[in-house]
CSV table of C-alpha atoms and ligand atoms in Angstrom, one decimal:
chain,number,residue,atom,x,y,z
S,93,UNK,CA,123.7,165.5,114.7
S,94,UNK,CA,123.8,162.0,116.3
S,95,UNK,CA,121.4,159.0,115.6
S,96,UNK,CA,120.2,159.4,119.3
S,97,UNK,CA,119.2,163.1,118.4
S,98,UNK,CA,117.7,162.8,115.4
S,99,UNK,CA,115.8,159.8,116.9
S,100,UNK,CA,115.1,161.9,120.2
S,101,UNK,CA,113.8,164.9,117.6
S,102,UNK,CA,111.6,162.9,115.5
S,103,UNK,CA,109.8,161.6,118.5
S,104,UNK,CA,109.1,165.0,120.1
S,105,UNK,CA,107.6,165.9,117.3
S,106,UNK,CA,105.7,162.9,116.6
S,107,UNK,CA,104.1,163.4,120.1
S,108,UNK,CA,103.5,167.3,119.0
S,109,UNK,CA,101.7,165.9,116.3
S,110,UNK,CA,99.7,163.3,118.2
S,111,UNK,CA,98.6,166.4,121.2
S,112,UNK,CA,97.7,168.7,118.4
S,113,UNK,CA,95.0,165.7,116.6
S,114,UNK,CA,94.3,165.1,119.8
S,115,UNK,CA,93.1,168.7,120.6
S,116,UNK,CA,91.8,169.3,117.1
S,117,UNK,CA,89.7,166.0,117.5
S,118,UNK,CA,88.3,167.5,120.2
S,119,UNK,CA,86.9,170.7,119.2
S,120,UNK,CA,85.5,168.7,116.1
S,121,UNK,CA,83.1,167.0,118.0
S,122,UNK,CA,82.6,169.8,120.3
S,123,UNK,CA,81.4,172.0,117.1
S,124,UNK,CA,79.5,168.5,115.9
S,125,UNK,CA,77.3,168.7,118.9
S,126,UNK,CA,76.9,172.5,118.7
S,127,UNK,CA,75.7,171.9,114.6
S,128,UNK,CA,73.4,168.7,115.9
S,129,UNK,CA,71.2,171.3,118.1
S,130,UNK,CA,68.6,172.9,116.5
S,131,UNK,CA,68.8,176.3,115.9
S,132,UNK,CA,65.9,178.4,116.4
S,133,UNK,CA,66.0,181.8,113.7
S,134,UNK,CA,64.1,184.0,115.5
S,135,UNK,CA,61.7,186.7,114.1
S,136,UNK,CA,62.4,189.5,112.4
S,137,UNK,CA,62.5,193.0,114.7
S,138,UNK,CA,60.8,195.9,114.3
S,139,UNK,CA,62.2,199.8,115.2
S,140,UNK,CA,59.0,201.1,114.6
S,141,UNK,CA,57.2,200.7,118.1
S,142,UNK,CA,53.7,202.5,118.9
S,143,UNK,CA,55.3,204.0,122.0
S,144,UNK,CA,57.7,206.6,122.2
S,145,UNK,CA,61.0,206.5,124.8
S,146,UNK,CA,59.1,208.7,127.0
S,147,UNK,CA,56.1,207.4,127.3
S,148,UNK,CA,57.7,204.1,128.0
S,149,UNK,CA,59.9,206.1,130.7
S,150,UNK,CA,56.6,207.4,132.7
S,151,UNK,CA,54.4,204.4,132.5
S,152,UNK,CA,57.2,201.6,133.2
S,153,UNK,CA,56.8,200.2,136.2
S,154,UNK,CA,57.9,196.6,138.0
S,155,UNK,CA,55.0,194.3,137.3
S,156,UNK,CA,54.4,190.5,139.0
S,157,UNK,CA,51.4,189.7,138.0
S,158,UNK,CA,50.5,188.3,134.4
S,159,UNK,CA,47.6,186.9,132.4
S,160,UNK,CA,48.0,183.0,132.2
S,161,UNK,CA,48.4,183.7,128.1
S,162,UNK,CA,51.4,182.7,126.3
S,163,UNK,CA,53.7,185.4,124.8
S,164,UNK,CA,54.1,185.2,121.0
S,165,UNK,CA,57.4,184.2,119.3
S,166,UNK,CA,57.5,187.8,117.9
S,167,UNK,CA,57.8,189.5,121.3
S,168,UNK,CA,60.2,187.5,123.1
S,169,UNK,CA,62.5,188.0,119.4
S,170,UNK,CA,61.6,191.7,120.1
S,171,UNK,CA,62.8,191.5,124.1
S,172,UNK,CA,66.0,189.4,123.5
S,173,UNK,CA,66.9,191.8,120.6
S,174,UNK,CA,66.0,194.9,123.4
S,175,UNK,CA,68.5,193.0,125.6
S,176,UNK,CA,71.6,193.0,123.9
S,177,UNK,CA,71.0,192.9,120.0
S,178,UNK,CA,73.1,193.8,117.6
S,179,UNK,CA,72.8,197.3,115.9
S,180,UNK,CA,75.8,197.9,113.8
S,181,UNK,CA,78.7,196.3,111.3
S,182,UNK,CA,81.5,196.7,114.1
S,183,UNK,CA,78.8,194.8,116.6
S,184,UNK,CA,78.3,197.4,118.5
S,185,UNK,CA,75.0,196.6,120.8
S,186,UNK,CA,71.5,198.0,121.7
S,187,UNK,CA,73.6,198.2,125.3
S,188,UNK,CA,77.0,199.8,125.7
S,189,UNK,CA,79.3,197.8,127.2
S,190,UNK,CA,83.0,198.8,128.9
S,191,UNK,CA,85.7,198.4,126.7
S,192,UNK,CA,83.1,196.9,124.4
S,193,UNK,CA,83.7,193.4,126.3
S,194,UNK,CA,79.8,192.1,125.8
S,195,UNK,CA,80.4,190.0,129.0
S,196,UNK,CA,76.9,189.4,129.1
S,197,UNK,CA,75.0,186.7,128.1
S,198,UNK,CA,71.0,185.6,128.1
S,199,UNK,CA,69.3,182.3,129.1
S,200,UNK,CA,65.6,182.0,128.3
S,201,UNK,CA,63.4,180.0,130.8
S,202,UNK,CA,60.6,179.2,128.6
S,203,UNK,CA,57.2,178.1,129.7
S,204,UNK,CA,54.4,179.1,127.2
S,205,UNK,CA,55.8,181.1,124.4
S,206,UNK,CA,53.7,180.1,120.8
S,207,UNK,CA,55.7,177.9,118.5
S,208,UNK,CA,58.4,177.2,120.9
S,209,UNK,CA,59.3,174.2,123.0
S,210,UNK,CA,59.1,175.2,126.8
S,211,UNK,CA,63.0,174.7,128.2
S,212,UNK,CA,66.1,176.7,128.5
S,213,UNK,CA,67.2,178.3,125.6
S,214,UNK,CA,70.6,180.4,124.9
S,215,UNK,CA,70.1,184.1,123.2
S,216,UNK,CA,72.8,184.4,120.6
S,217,UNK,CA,72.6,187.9,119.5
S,218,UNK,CA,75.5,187.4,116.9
S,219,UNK,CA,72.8,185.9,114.4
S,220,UNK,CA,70.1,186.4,116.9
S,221,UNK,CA,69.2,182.7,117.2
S,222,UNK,CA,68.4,180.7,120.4
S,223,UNK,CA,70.0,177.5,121.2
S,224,UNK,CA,68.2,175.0,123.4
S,225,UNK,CA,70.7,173.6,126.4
S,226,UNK,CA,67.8,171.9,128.4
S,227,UNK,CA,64.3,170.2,127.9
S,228,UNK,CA,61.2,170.9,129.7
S,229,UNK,CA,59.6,173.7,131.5
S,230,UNK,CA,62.2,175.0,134.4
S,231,UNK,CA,59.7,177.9,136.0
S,232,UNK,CA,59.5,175.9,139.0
S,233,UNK,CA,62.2,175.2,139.4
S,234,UNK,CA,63.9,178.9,138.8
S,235,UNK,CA,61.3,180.3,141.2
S,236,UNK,CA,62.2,178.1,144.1
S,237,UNK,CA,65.7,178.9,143.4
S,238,UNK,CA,64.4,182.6,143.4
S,239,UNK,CA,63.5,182.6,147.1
S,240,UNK,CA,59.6,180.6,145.3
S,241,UNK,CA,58.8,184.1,144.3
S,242,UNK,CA,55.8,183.8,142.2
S,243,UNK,CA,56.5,186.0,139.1
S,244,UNK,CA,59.1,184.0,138.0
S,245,UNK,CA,56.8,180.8,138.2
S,246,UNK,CA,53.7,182.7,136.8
S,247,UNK,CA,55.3,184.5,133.9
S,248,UNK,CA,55.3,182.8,130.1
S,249,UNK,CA,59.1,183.4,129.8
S,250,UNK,CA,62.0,184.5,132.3
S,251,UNK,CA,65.0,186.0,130.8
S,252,UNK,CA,67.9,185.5,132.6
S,253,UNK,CA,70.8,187.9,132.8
S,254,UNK,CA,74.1,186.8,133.1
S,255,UNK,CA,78.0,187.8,133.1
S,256,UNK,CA,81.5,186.3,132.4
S,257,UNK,CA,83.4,188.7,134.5
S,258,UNK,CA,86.7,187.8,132.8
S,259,UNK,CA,85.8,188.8,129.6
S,260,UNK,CA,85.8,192.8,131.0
S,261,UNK,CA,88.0,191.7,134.1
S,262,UNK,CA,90.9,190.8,131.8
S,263,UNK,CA,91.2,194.6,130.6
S,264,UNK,CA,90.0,196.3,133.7
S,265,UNK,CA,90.8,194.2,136.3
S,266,UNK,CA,89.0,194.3,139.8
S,267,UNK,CA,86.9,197.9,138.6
S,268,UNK,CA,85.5,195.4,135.8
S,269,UNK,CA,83.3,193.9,138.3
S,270,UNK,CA,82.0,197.4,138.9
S,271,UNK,CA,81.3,198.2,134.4
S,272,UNK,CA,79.6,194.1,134.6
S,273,UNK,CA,77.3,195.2,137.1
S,274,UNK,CA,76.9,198.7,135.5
S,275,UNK,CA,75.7,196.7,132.3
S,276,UNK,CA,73.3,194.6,133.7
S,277,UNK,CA,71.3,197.3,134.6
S,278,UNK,CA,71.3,198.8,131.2
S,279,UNK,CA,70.1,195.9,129.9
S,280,UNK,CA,67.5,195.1,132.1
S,281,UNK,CA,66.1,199.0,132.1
S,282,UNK,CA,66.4,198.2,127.8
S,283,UNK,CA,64.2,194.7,128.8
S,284,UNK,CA,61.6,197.2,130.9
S,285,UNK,CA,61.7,199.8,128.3
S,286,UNK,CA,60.8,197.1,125.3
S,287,UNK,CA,58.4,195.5,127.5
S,288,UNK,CA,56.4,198.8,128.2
S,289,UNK,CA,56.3,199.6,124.7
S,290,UNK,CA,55.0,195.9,123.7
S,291,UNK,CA,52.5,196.7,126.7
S,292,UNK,CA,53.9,193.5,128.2
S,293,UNK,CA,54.7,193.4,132.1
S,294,UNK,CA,58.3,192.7,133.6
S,295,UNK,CA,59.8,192.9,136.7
S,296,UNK,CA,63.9,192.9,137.8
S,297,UNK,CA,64.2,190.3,140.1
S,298,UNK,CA,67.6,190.0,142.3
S,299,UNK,CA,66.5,187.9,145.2
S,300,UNK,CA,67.7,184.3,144.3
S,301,UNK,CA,70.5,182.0,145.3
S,302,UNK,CA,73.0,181.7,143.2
S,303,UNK,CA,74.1,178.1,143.2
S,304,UNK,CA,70.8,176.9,142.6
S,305,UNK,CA,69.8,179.3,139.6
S,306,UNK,CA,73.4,178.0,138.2
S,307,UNK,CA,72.6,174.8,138.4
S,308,UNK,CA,68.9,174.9,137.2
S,309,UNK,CA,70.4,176.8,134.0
S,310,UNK,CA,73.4,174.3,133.8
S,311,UNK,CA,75.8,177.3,133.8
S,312,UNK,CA,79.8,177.1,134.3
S,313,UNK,CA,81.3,180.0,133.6
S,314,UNK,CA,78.5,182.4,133.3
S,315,UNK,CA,76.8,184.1,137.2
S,316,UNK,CA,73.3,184.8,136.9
S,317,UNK,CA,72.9,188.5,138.0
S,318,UNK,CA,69.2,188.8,137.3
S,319,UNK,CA,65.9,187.6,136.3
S,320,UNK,CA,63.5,189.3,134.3
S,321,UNK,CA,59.8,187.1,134.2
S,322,UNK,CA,57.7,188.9,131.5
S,323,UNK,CA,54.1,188.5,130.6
S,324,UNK,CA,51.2,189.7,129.9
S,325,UNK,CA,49.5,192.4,132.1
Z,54,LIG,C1,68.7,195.4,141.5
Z,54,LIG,C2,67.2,195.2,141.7
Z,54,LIG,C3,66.7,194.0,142.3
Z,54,LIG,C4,65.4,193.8,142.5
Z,54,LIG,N1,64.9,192.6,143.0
Z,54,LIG,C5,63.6,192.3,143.2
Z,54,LIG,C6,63.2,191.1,143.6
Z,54,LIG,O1,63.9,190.2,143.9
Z,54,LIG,N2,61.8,190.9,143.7
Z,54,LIG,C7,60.9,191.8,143.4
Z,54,LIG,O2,59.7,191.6,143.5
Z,54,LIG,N3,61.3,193.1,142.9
Z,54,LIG,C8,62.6,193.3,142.8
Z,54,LIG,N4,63.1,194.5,142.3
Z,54,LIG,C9,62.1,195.5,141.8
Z,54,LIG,C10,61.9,196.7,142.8
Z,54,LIG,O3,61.2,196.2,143.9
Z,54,LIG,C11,61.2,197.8,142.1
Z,54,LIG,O4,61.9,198.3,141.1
Z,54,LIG,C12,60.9,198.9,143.1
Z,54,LIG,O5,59.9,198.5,144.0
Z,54,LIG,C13,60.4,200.2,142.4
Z,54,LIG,O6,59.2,199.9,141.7
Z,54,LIG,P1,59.1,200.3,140.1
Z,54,LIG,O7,60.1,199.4,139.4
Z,54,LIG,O8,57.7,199.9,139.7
Z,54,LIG,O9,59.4,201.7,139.9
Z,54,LIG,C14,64.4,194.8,142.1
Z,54,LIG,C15,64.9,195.9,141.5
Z,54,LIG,C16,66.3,196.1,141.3
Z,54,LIG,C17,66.7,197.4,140.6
């Protein structure tokens, strides 16, 4: 091999080098920012509710009205876990999902919810933690980008539901958009369900512009599909 080669080699590979720190360097800090948040452990949950799956099946109903009392830390653990916690080693969920995709993920609007900073939280179910993304109450803001419709405004807590569609449009192509949407409502019938048997109120909201409940949550990838305020009846 020549000198010009060699020299030609060792500087392609130096430049490899250089991209790959580059990148590396990146994520570091990335994941350095992520370990700098606080993580919030949230409560224990119980599978031993008062109500049985029937009884929460008759007396559910959409509720928009709530008392002006703060939900407790326990019940919003209890919710988020209702909403797409996880129930077994393989990480199966408390909703099925297509192709096992979990393309769904949950942003917390919180207002008054005891021993909990009002802002926007992120629901990680994988150690079923929340991580805060954005500081001070939001409700007013999520209610005017929900058409100002009051429960969202007037409830302690909103959950928000929302999808990646690539993460189940990568395997299922244009039909995935049809299993996202399937799962949404499964997991906001599981949010009603839990709600009913905490004898807490909750209502499925779909009315809301998109762009604006994006950009209130801060959200890139992730479309918000639905909002669920829940409070006390
Ligand atoms: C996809 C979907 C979107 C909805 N959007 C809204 C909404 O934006 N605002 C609202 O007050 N209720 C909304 N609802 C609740 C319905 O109005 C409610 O389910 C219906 O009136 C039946 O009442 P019930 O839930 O008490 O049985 C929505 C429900 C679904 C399933």
């Amino acid at each position: 091999m020549s000198k010009n080669k060699i020299f030609l080699l060792a500087i392609t590979l130096m430049g490899f080098f250089i991209l790959f720190f580059a990148l590396h360097k990146e994520n570091l800090s990335e994941l350095k920012a992520e370990e700098k948040t606080s993580k919030i452990t949230l409560p224990k949950v119980s599978y031993a509710g008062k109500t049985s799956v029937e009884e929460a099946l008759s007396q559910r109903r959409s509720i928009r009205e709530y008392k002006d009392e703060p939900l407790k830390l326990e019940e919003l653990s209890q919710l988020l876990w209702a909403a797409q916690g996880i129930t077994s080693d393989r990480g199966g969920r408390t909703a099925p999902s297509a192709g096992a995709k979990y393309p769904l993920e949950i942003f917390v609007v919180v207002g008054k919810v005891e021993k909990l900073d009002p802002g926007i939280y992120h629901y990680h179910p994988q150690d079923h933690t929340l991580i805060k993304i954005k500081d001070k109450d939001q409700r007013d803001e999520l209610s005017l980008a929900a058409l100002h419709q009051s429960p969202v405004k007037e409830a302690p807590v909103d959950l928000v539901v929302t999808a990646i569609y690539k993460r189940t449009m990568e395997k299922y192509g244009e039909r995935g958009i049809r299993y996202v949407h399937i799962e949404v409502g499964h997991v906001c019938q599981n949010i009603y369900l839990q709600a009913q048997s905490l004898n807490l109120g909750t209502v499925e909201i779909g009315a809301f512009e998109d762009a604006k409940v994006k950009k209130v949550l801060n959200l890139k990838e992730e479309e918000p599909l639905a909002i669920m305020p829940v409070g006390r009846k």
